[in-house]
PDB file of C-alpha atoms in Angstrom:
ATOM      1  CA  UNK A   1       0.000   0.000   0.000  1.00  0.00           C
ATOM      2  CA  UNK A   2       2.780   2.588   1.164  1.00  0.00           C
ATOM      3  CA  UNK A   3       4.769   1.572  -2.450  1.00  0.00           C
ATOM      4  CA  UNK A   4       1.714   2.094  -4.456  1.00  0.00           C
ATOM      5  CA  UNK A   5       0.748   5.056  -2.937  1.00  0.00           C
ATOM      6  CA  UNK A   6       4.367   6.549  -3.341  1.00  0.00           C
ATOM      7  CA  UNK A   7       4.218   5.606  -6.612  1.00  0.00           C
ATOM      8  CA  UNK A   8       1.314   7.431  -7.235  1.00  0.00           C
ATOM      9  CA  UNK A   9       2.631  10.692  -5.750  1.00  0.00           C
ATOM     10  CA  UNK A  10       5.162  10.894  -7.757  1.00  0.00           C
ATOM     11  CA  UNK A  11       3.537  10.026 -10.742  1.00  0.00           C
ATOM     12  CA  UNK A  12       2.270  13.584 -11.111  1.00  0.00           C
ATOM     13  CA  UNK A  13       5.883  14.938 -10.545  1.00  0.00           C
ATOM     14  CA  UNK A  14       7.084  12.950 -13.818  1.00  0.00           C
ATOM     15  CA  UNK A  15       4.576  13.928 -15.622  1.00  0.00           C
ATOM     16  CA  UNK A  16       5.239  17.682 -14.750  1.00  0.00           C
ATOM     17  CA  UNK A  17       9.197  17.577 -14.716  1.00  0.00           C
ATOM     18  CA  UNK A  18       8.557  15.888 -18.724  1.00  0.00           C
ATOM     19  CA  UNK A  19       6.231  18.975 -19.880  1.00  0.00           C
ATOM     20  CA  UNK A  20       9.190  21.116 -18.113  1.00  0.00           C
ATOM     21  CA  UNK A  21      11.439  19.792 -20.627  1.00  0.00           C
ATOM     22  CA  UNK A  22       9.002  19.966 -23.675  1.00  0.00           C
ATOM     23  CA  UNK A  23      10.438  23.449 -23.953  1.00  0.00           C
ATOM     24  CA  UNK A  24      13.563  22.158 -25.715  1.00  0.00           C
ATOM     25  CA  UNK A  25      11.076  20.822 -28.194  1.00  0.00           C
ATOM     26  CA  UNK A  26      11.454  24.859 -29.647  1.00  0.00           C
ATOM     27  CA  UNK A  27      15.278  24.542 -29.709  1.00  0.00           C
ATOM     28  CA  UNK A  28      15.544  23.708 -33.424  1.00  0.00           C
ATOM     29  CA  UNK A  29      13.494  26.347 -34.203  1.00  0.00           C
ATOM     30  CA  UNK A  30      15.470  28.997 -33.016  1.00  0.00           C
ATOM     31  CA  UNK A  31      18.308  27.151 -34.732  1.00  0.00           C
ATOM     32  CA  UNK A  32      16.640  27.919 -38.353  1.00  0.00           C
ATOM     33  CA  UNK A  33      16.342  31.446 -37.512  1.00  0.00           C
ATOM     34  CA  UNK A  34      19.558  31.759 -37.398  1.00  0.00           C
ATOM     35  CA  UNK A  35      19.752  29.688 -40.589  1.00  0.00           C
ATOM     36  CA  UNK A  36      16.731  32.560 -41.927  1.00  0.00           C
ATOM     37  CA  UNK A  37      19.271  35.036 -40.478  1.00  0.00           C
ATOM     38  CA  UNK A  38      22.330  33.952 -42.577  1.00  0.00           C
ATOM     39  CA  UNK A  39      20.157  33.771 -45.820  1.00  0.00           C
ATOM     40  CA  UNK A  40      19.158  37.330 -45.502  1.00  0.00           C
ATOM     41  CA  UNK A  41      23.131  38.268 -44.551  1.00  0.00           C
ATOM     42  CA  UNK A  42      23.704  36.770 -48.144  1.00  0.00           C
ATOM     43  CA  UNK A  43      21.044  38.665 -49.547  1.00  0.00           C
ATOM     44  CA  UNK A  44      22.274  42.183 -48.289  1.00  0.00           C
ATOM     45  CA  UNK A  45      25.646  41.478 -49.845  1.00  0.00           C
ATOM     46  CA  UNK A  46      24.402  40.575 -52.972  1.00  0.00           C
ATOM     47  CA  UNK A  47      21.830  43.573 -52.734  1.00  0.00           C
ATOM     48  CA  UNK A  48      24.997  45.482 -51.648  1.00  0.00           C
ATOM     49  CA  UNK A  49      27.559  44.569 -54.618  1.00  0.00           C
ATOM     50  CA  UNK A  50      25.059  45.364 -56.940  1.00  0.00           C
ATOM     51  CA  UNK A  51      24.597  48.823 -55.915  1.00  0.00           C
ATOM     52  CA  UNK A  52      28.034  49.634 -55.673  1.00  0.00           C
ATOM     53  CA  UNK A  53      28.204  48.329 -59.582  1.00  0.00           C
ATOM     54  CA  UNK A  54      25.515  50.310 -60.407  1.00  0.00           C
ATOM     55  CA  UNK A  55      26.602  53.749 -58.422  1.00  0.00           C
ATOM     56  CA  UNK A  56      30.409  53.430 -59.751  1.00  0.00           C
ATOM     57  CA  UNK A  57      29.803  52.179 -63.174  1.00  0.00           C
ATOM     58  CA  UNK A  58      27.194  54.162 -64.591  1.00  0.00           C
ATOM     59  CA  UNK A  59      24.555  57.329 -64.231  1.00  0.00           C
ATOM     60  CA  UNK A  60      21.394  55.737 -62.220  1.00  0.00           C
ATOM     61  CA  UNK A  61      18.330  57.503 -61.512  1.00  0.00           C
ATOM     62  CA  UNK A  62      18.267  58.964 -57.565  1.00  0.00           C
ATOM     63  CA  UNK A  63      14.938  57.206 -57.100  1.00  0.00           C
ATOM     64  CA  UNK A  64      16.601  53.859 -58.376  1.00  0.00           C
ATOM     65  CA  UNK A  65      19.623  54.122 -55.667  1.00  0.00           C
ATOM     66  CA  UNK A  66      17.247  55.018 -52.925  1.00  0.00           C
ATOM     67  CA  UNK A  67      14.680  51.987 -53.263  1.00  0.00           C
ATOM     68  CA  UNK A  68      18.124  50.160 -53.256  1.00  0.00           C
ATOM     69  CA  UNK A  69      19.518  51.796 -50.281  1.00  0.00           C
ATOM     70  CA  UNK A  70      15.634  51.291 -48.419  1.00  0.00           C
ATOM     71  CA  UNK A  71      16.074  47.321 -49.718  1.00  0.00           C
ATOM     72  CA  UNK A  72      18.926  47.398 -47.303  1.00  0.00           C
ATOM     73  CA  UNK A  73      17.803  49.284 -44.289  1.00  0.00           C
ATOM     74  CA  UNK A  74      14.717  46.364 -44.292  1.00  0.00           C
ATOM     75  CA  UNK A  75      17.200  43.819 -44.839  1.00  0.00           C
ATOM     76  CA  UNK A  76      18.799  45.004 -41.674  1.00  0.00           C
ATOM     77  CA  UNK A  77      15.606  45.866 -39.894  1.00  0.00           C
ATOM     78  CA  UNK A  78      14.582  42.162 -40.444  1.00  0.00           C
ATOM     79  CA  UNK A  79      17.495  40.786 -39.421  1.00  0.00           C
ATOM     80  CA  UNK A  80      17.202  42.660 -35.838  1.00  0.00           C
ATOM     81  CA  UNK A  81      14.017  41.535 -35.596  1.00  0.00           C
ATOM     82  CA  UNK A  82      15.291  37.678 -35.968  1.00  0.00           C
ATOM     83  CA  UNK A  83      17.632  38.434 -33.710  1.00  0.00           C
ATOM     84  CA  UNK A  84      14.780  39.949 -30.816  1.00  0.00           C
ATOM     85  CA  UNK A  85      13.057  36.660 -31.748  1.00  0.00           C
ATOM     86  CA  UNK A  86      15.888  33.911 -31.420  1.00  0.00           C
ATOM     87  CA  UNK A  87      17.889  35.788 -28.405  1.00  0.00           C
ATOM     88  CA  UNK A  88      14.450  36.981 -26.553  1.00  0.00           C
ATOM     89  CA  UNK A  89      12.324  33.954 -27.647  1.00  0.00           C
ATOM     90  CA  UNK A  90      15.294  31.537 -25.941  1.00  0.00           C
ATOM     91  CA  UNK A  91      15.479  33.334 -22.918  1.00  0.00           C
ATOM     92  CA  UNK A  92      11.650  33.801 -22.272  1.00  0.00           C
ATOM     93  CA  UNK A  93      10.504  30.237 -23.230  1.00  0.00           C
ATOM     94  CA  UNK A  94      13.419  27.861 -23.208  1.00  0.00           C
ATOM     95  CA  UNK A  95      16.633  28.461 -21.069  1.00  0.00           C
ATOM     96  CA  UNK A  96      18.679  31.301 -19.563  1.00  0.00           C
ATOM     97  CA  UNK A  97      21.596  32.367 -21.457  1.00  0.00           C
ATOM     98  CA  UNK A  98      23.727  33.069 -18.421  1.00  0.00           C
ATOM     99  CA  UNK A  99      25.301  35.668 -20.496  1.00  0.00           C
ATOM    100  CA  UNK A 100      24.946  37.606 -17.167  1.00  0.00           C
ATOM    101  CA  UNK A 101      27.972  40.482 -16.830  1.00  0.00           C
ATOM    102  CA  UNK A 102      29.106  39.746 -20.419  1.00  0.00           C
ATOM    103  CA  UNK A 103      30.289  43.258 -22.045  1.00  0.00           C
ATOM    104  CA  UNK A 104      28.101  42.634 -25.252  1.00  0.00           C
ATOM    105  CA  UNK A 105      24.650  41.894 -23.709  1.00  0.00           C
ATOM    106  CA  UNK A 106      22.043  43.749 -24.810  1.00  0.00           C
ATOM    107  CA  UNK A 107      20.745  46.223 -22.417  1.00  0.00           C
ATOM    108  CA  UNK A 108      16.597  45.306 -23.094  1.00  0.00           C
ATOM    109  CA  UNK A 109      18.026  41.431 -22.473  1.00  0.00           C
ATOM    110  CA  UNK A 110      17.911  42.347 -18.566  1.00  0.00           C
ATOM    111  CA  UNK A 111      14.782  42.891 -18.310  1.00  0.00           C
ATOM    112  CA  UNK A 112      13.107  40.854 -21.159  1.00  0.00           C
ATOM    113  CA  UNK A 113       9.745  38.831 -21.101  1.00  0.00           C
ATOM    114  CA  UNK A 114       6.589  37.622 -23.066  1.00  0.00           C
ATOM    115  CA  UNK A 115       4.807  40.815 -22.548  1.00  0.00           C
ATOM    116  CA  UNK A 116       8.007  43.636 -23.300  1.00  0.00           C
ATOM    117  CA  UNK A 117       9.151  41.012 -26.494  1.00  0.00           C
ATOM    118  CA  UNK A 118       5.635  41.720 -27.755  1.00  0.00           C
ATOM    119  CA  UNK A 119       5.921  45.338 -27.572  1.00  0.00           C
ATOM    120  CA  UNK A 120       9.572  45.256 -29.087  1.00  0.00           C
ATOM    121  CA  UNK A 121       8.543  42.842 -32.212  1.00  0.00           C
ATOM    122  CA  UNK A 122       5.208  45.289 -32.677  1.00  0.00           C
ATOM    123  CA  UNK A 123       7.739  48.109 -32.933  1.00  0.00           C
ATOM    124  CA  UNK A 124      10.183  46.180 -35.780  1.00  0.00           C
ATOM    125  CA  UNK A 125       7.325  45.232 -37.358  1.00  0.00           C
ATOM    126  CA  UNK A 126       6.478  48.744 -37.705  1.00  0.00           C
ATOM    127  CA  UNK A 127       9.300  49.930 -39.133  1.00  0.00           C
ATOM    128  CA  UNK A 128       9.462  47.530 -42.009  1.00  0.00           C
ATOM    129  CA  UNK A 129       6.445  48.467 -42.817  1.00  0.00           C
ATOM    130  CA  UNK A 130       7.406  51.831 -42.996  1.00  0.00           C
ATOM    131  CA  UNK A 131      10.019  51.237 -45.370  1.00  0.00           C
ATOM    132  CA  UNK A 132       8.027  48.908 -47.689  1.00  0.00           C
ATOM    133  CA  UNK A 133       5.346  51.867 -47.745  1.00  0.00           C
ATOM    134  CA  UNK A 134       7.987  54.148 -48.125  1.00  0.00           C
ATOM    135  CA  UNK A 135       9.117  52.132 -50.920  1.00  0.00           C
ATOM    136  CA  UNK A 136       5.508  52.071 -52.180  1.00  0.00           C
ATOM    137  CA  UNK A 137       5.153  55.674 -52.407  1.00  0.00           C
ATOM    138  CA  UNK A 138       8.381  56.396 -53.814  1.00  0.00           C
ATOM    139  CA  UNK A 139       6.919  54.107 -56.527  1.00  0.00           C
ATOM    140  CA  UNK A 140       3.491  55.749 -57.008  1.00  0.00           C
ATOM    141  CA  UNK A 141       4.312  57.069 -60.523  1.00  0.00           C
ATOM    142  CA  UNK A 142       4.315  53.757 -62.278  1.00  0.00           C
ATOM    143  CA  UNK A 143       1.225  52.505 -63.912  1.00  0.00           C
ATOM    144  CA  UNK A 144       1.745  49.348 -61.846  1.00  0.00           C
ATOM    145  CA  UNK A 145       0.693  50.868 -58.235  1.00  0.00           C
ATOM    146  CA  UNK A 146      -2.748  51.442 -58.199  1.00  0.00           C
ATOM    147  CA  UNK A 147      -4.625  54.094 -55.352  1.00  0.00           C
ATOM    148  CA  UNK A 148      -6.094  51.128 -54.039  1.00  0.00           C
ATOM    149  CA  UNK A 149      -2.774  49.553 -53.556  1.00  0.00           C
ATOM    150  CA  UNK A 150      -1.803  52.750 -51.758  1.00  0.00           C
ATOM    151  CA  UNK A 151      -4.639  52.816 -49.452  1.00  0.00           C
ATOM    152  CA  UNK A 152      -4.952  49.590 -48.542  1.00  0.00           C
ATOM    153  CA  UNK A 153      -0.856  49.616 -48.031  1.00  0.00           C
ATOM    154  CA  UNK A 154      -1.434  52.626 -45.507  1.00  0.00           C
ATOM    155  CA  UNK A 155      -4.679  51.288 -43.888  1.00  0.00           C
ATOM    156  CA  UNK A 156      -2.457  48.040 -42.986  1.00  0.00           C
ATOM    157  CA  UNK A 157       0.588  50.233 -41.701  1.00  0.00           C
ATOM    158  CA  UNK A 158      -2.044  52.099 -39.636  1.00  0.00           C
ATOM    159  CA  UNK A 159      -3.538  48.703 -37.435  1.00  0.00           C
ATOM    160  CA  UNK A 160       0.536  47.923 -37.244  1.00  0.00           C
ATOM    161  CA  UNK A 161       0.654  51.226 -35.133  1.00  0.00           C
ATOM    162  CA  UNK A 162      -2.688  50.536 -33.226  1.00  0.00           C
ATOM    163  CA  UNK A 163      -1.476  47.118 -32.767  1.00  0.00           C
ATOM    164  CA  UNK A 164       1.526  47.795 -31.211  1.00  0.00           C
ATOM    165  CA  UNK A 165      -0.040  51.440 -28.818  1.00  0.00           C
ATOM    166  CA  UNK A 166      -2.793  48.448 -27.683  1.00  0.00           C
ATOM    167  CA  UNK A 167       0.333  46.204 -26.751  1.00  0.00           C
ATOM    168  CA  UNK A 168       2.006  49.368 -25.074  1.00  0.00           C
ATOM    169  CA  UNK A 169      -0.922  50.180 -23.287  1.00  0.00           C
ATOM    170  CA  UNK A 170      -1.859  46.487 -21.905  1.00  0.00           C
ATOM    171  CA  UNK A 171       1.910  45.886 -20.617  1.00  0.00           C
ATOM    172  CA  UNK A 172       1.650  49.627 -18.892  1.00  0.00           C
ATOM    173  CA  UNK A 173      -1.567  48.554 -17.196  1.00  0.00           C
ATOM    174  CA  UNK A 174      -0.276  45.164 -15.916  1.00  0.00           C
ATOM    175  CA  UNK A 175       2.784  46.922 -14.199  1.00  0.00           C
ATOM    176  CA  UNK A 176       5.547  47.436 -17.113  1.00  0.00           C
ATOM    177  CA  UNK A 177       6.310  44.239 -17.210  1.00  0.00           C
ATOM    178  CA  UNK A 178       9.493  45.148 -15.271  1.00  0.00           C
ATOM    179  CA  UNK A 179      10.824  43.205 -12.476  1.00  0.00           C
ATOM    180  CA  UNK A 180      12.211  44.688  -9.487  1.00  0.00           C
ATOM    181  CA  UNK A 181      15.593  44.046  -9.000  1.00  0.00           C
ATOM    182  CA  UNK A 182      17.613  43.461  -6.098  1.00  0.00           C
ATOM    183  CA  UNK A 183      19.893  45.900  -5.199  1.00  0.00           C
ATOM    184  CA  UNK A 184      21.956  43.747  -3.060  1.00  0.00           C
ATOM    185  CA  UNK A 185      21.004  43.992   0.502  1.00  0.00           C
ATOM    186  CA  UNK A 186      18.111  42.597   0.380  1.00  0.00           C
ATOM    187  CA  UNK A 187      15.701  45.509  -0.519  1.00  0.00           C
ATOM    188  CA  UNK A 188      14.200  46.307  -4.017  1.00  0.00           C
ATOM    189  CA  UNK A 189      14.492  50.099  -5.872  1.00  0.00           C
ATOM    190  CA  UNK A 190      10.521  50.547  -4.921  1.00  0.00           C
ATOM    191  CA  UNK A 191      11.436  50.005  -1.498  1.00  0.00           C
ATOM    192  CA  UNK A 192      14.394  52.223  -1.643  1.00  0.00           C
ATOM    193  CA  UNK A 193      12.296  55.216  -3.289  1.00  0.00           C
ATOM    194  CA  UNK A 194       9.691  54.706  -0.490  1.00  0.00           C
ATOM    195  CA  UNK A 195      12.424  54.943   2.161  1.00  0.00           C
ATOM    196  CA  UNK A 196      13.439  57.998   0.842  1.00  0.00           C
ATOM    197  CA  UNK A 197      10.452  59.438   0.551  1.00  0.00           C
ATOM    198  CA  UNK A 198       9.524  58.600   4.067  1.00  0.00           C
ATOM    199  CA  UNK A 199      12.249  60.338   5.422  1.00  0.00           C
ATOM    200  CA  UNK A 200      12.140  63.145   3.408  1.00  0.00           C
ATOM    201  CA  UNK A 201       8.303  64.283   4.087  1.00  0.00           C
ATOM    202  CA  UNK A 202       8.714  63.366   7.912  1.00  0.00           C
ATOM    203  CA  UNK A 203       9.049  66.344  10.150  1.00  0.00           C
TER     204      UNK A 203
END
């Protein structure tokens, strides 16, 4: 009886410590973003080479270099949002980094989670599509972008920005999504503020 019933209390711990470890399940997926990551690092090179051959070897049109120039900057703006994704995503849903004190961590890395990640990918998405609409109205002239393209272009951009104020608003109501951090004795910066304030408005 004792055996069985031992057995059947820690039945429930097995099961839980097994869905703990499901997280590594996202591993390889983080792994092909960086794959994604190195395609578009190929891409911006080639992108790259073929705008110093056009600049240096001939007379282009300053419309033609900038939609070249604004390929780039989304290359770029992409590839920081892979790397939000893959560095965040890792730390928030499958293991620490323990990157802690390194000189090249990222300063939002200290502080990351589910709810500020959202906020930070609704902001890169926002700027790409400000440069593809950018890049949309620089092509207006041609027969081959239509006003409805336009507006419905701009209308999209436009629910990106409401998106991401709604996702700024929600984490700002549900406390930041900050945590406190320990100062090192033992008491938090809230608690330190209130201190001070305590002793300052006493008479």
């Amino acid at each position: 009886m004792t055996a069985s019933r031992t057995r059947s209390q820690k039945m429930p711990e097995r099961v839980g410590y097994v869905m703990f470890l499901s997280r590594w399940i996202q591993a390889p997926l983080y792994v092909g973003l960086i794959a994604a990551q190195v395609v578009y690092v190929w891409r911006f090179m080639a992108e790259l080479i073929h705008l110093i051959h056009l600049g240096f070897g001939g007379t282009p049109p300053e419309t033609t270099v900038m939609l070249i120039v604004l390929g780039l900057v989304d290359v770029v703006m992409i590839s920081n949002l892979l790397i939000m994704v893959i560095i965040g995503g890792y730390e928030t849903f499958v293991s620490r980094l323990r990157i802690e004190g390194h000189p090249d961590q990222p300063q939002w890395l200290s502080h990351v989670n589910a709810n500020v990640l959202k906020v930070k990918l609704a902001m890169a998405i926002i700027g790409i599509s400000s440069i593809h609409l950018l890049q949309i109205f620089i092509n207006a002239a041609r027969p081959a972008i239509t006003d409805r393209e336009l507006l419905w272009k701009t209308l999209i951009h436009l629910t990106f920005v409401v998106s991401a104020l709604a996702l700024a608003l929600i984490d700002r109501m549900m406390g930041g999504g900050h945590p406190q951090h320990d100062t090192g004795d033992g008491v938090s910066p809230a608690g330190m503020k209130a201190a001070w304030a305590g002793r300052h408005t006493s008479p």
